[in-house]
Short mmCIF file of N, CA and C and ligand atoms in Angstrom, two decimals:
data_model
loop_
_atom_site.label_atom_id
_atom_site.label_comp_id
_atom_site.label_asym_id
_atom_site.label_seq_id
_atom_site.Cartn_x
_atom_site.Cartn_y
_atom_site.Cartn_z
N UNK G 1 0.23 0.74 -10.42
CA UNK G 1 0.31 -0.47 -9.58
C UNK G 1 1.38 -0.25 -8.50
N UNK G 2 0.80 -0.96 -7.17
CA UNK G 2 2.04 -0.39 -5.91
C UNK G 2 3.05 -1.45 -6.40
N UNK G 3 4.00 -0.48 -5.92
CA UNK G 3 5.89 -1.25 -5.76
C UNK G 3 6.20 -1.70 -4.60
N UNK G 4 7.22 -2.87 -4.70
CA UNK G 4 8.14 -2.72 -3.45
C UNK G 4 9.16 -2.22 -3.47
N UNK G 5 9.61 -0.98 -4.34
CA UNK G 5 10.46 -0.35 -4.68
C UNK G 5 12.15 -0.67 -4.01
N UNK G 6 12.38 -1.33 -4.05
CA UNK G 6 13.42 -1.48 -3.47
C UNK G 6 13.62 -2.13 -1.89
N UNK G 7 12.80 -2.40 -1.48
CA UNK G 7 12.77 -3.26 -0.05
C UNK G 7 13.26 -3.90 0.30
N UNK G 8 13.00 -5.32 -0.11
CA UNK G 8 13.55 -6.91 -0.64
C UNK G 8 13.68 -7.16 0.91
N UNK G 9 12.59 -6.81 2.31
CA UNK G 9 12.55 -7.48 3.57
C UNK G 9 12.11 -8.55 3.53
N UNK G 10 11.35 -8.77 2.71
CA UNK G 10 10.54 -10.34 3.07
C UNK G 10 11.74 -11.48 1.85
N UNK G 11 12.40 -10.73 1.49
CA UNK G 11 13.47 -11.81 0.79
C UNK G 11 14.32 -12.42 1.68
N UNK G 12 14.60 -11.98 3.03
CA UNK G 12 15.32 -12.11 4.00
C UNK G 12 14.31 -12.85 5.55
N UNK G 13 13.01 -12.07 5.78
CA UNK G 13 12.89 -12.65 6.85
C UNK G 13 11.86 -13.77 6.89
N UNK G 14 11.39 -13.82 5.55
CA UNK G 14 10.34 -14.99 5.40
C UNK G 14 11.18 -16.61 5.38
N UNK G 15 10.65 -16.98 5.06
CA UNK G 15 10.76 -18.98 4.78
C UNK G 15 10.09 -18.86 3.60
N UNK G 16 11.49 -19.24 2.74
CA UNK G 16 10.62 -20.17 0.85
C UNK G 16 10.99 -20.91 0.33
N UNK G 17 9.65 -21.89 0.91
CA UNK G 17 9.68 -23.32 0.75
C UNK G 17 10.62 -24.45 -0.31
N UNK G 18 10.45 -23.31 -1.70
CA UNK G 18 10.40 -23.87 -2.79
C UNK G 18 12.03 -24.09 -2.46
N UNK G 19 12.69 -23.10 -2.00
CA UNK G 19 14.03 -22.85 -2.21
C UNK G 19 14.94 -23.43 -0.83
N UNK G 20 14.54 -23.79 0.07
CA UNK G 20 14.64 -24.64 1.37
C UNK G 20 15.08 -23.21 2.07
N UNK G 21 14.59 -22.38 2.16
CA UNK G 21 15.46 -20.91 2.77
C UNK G 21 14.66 -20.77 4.00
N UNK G 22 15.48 -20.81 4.99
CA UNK G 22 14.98 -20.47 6.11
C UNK G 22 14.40 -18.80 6.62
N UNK G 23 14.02 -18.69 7.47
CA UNK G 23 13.65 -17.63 7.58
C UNK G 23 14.98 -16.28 7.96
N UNK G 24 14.43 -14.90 8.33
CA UNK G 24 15.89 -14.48 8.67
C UNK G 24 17.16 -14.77 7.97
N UNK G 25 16.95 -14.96 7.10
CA UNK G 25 18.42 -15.60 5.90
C UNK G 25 18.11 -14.67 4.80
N UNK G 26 18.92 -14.03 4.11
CA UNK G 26 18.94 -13.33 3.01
C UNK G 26 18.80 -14.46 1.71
N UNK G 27 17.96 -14.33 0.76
CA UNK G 27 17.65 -15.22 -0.34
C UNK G 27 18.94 -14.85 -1.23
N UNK G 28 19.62 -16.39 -1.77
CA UNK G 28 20.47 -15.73 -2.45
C UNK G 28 20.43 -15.29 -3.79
N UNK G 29 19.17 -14.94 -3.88
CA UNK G 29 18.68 -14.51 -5.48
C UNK G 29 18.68 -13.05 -5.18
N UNK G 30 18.79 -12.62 -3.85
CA UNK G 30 18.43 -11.01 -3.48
C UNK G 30 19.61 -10.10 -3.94
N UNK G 31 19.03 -8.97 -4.48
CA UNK G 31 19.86 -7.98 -4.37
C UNK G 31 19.71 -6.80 -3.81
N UNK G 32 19.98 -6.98 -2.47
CA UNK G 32 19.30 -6.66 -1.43
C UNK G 32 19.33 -4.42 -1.48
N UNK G 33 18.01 -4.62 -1.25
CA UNK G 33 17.78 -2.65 -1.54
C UNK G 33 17.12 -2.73 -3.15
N UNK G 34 17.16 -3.48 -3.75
CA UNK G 34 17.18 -3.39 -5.35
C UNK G 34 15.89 -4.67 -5.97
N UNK G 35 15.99 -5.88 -5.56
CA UNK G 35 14.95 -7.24 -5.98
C UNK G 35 15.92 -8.29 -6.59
N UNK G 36 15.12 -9.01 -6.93
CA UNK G 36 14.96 -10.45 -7.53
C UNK G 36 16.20 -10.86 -8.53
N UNK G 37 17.22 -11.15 -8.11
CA UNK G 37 17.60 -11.19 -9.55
C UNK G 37 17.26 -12.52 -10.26
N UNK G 38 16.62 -13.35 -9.99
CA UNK G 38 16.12 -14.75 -11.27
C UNK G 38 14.14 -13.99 -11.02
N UNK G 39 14.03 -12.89 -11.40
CA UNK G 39 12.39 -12.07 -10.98
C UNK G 39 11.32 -13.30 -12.08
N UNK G 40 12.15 -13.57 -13.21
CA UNK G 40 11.02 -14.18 -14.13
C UNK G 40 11.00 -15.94 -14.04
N UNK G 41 11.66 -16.30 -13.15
CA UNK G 41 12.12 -17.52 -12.52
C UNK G 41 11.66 -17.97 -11.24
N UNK G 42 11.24 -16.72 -10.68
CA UNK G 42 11.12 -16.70 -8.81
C UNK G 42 10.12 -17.54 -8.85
N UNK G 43 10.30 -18.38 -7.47
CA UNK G 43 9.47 -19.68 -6.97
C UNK G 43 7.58 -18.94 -6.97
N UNK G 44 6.80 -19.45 -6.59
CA UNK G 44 5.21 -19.51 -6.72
C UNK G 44 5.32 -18.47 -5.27
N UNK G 45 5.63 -19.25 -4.03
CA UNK G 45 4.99 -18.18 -3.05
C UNK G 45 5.71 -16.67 -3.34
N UNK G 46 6.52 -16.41 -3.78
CA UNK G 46 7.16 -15.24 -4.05
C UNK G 46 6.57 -14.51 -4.89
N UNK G 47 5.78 -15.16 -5.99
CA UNK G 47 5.35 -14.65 -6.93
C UNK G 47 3.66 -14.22 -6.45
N UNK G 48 3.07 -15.00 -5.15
CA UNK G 48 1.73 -14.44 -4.65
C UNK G 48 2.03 -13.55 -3.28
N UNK G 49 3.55 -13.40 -2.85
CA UNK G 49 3.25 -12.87 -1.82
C UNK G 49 3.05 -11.34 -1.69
N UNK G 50 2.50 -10.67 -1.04
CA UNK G 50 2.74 -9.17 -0.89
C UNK G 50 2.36 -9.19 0.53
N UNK G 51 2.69 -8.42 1.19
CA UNK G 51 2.98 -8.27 2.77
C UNK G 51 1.60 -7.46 2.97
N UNK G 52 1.44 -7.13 4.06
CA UNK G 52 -0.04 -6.12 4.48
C UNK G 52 0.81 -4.48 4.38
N UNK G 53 1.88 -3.93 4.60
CA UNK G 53 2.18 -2.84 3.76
C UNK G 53 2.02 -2.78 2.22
N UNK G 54 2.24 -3.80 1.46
CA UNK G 54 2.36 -3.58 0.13
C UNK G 54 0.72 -3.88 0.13
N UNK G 55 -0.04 -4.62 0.06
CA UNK G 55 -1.48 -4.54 -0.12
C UNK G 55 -2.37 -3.07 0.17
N UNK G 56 -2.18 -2.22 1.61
CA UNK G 56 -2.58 -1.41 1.44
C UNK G 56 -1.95 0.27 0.45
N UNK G 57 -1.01 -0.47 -0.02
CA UNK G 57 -0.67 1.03 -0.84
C UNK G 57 -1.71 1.19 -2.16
N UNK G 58 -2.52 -0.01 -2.54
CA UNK G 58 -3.59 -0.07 -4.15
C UNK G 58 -4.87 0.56 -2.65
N UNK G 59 -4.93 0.88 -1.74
CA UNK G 59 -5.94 1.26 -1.46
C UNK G 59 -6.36 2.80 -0.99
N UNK G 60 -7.48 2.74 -0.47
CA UNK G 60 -7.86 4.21 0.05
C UNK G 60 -7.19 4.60 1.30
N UNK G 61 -6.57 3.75 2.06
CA UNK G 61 -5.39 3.91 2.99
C UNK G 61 -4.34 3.69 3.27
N UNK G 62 -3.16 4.01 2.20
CA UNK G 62 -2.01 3.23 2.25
C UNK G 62 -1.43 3.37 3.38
N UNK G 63 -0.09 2.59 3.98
CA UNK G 63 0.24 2.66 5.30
C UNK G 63 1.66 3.72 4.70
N UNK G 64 1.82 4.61 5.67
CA UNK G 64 2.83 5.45 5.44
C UNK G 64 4.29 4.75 5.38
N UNK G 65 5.62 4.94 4.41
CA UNK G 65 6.28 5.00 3.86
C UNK G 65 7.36 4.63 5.35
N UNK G 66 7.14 5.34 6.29
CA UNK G 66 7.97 4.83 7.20
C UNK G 66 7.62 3.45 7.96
N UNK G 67 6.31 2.70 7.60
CA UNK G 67 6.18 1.12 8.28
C UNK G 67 6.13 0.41 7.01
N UNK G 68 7.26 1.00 5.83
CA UNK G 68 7.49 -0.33 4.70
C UNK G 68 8.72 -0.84 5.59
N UNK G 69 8.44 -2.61 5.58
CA UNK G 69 9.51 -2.69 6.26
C UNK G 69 11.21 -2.98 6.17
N UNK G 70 11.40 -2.57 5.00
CA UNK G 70 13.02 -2.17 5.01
C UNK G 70 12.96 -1.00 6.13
N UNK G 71 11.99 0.19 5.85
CA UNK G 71 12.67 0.75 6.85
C UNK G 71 11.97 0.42 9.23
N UNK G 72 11.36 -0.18 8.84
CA UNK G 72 10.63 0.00 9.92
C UNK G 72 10.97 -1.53 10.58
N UNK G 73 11.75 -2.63 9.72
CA UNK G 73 12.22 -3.73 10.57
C UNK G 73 11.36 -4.67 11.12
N UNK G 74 10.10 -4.64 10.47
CA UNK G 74 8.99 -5.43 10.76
C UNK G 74 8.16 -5.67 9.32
N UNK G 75 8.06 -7.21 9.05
CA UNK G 75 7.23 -7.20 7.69
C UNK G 75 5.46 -7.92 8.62
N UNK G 76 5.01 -7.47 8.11
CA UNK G 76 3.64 -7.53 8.43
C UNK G 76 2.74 -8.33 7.65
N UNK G 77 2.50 -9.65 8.04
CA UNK G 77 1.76 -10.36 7.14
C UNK G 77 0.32 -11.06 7.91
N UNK G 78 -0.43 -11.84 7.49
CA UNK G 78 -2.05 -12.07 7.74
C UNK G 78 -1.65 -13.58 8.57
N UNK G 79 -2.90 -13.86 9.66
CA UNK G 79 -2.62 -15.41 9.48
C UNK G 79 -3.47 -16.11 8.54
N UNK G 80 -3.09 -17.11 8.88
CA UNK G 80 -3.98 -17.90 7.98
C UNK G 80 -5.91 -18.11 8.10
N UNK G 81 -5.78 -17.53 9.58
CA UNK G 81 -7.25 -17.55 10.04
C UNK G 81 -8.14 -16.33 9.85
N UNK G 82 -7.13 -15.30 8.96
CA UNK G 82 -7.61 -14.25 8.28
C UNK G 82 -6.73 -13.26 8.90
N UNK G 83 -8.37 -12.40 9.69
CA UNK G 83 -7.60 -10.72 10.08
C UNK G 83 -6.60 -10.56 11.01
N UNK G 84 -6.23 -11.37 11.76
CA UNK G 84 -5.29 -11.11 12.49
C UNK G 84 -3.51 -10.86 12.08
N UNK G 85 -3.00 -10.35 12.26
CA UNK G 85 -1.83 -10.03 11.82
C UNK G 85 -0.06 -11.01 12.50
N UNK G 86 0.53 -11.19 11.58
CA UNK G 86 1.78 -11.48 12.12
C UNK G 86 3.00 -10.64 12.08
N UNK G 87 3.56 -10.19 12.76
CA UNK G 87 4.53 -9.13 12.75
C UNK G 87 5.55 -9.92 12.89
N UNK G 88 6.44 -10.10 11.44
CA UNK G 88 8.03 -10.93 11.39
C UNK G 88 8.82 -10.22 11.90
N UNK G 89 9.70 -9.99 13.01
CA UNK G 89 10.49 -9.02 13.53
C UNK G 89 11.92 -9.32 13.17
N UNK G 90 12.85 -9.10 12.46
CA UNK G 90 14.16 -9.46 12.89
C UNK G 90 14.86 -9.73 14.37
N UNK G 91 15.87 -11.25 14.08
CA UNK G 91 16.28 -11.20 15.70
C UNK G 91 17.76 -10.49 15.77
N UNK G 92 17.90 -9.47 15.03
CA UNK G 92 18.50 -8.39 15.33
C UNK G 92 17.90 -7.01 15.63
N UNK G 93 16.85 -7.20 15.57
CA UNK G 93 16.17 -5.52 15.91
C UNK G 93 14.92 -6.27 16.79
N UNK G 94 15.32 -6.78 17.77
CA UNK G 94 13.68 -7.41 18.66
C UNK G 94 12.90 -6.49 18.99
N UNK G 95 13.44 -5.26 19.32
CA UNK G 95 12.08 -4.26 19.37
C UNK G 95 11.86 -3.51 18.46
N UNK G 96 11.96 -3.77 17.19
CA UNK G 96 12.06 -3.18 16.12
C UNK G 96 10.16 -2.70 16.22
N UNK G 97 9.12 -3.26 16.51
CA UNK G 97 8.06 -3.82 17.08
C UNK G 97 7.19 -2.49 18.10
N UNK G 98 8.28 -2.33 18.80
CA UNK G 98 7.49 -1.32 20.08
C UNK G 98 7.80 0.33 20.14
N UNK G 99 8.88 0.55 18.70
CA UNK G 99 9.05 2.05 19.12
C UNK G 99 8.59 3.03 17.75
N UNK G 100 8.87 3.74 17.81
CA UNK G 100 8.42 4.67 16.51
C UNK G 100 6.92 4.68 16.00
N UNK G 101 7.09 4.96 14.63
CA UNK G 101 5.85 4.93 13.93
C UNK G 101 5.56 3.44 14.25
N UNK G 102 6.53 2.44 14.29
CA UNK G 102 6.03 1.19 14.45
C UNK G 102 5.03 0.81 15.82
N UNK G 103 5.63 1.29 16.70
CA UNK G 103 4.99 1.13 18.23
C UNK G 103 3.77 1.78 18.17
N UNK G 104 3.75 3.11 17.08
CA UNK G 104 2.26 3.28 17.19
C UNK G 104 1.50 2.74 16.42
N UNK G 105 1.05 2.21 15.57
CA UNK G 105 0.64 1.31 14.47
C UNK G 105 0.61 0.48 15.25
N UNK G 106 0.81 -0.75 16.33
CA UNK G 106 0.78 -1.68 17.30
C UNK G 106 -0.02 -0.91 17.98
N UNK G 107 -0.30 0.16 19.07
CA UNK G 107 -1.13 0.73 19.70
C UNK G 107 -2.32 1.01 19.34
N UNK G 108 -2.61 1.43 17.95
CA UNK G 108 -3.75 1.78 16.95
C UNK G 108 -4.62 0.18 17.00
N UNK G 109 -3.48 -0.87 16.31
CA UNK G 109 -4.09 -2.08 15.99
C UNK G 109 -4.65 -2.79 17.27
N UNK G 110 -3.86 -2.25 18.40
CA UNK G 110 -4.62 -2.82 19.48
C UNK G 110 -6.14 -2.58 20.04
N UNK G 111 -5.99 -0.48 20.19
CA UNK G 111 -7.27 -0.24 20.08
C UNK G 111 -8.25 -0.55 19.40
N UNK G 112 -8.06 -0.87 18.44
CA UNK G 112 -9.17 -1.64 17.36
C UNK G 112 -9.52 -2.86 17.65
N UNK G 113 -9.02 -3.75 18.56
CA UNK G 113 -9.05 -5.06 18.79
C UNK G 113 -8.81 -6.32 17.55
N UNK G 114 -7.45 -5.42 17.03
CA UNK G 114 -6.86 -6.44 16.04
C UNK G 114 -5.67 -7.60 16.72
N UNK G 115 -6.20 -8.85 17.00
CA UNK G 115 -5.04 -9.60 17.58
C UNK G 115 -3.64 -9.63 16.85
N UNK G 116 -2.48 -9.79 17.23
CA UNK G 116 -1.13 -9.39 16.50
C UNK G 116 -0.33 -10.77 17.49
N UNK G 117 0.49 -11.57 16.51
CA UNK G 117 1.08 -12.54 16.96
C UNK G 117 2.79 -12.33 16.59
N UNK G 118 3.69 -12.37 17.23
CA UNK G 118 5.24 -11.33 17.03
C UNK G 118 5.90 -12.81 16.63
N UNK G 119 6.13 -12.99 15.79
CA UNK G 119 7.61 -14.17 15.14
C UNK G 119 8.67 -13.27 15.22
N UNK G 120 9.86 -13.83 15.81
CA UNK G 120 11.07 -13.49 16.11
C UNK G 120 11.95 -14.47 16.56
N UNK G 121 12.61 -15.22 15.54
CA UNK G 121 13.53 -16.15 15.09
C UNK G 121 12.98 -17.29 15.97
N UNK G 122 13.22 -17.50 17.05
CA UNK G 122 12.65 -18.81 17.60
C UNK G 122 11.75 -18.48 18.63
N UNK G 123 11.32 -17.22 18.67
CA UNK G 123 9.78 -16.78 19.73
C UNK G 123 8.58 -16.42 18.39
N UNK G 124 7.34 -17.17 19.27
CA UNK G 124 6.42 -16.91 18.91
C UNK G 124 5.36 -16.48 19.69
N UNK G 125 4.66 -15.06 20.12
CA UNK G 125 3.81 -14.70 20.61
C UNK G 125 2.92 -13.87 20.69
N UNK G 126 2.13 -14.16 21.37
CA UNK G 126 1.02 -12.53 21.10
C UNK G 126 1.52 -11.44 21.40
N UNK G 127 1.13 -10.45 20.97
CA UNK G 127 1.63 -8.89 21.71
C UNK G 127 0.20 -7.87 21.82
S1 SF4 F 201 8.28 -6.87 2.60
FE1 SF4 F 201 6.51 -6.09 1.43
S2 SF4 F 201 7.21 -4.17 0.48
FE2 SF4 F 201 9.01 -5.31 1.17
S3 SF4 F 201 9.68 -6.49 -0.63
FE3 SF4 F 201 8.33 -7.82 0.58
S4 SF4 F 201 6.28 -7.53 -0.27
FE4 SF4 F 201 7.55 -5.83 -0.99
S1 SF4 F 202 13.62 -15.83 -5.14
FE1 SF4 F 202 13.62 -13.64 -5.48
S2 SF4 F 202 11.66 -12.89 -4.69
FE2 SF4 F 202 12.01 -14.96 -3.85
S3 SF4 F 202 13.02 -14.65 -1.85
FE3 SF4 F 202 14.62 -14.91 -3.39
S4 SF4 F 202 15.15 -12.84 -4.05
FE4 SF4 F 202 13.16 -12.71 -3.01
#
């Protein structure tokens, strides 16, 4: 079964609800590089979330090791209207988004005509 071996990005840049935690805020249950420390306690969305890196690692194409996003500074999640993607960016790394393996993975998803919408602390937009 895939891991998030040590990540703990979306403990920090998501919003959970249960816990009034804003987004971009480190959860203070995190131990950040390491997980959960209340893991058998953790609120409901925590317990269904997995990001679109962690979903494709159970598959026939996992996404390479450098766009998990502890290291790549972007957590990658679905909208609600399905395939389209949201890229949570930290608003300390705003182009965390346009360079590296990351910038290409954005170039790929574009050629494909996958729409991509960029959250970054108080911007919200297409890219
Ligand atoms: S961002 Fe993805 S890989 Fe990282 S801890 Fe969250 S679900 Fe796991
Ligand atoms: S409760 Fe645990 S899993 Fe949920 S955000 Fe906090 S540290 Fe992460």
């Amino acid at each position: 079964m895939p891991s998030c071996d040590g990540c703990t990005a979306c403990c920090k840049m998501l919003k959970i609800r249960e816990l009034n935690k804003p987004g971009n805020t480190w959860c203070p249950h995190c131990k950040i590089g390491a997980g959960c420390t209340i893991y058998d306690s953790r609120p409901e969305s925590c317990r269904v979330y997995e990001c679109i890196w962690l979903q494709t690692q159970a598959g026939a194409k996992p996404m390479p090791l450098e766009l998990r996003p502890d290291r790549s500074h972007v957590v990658i999640g679905a909208t609600n209207q399905g395939e389209d993607l949201v890229l949570y960016v930290s608003p300390d790394r705003p182009d965390a988004w346009k360079h590296g393996a990351f910038g290409r993975f954005v170039a790929t998803m574009k050629a494909r005509g996958v729409a991509m919408v960029l959250s970054c602390g108080d911007v919200t937009k297409a890219v």
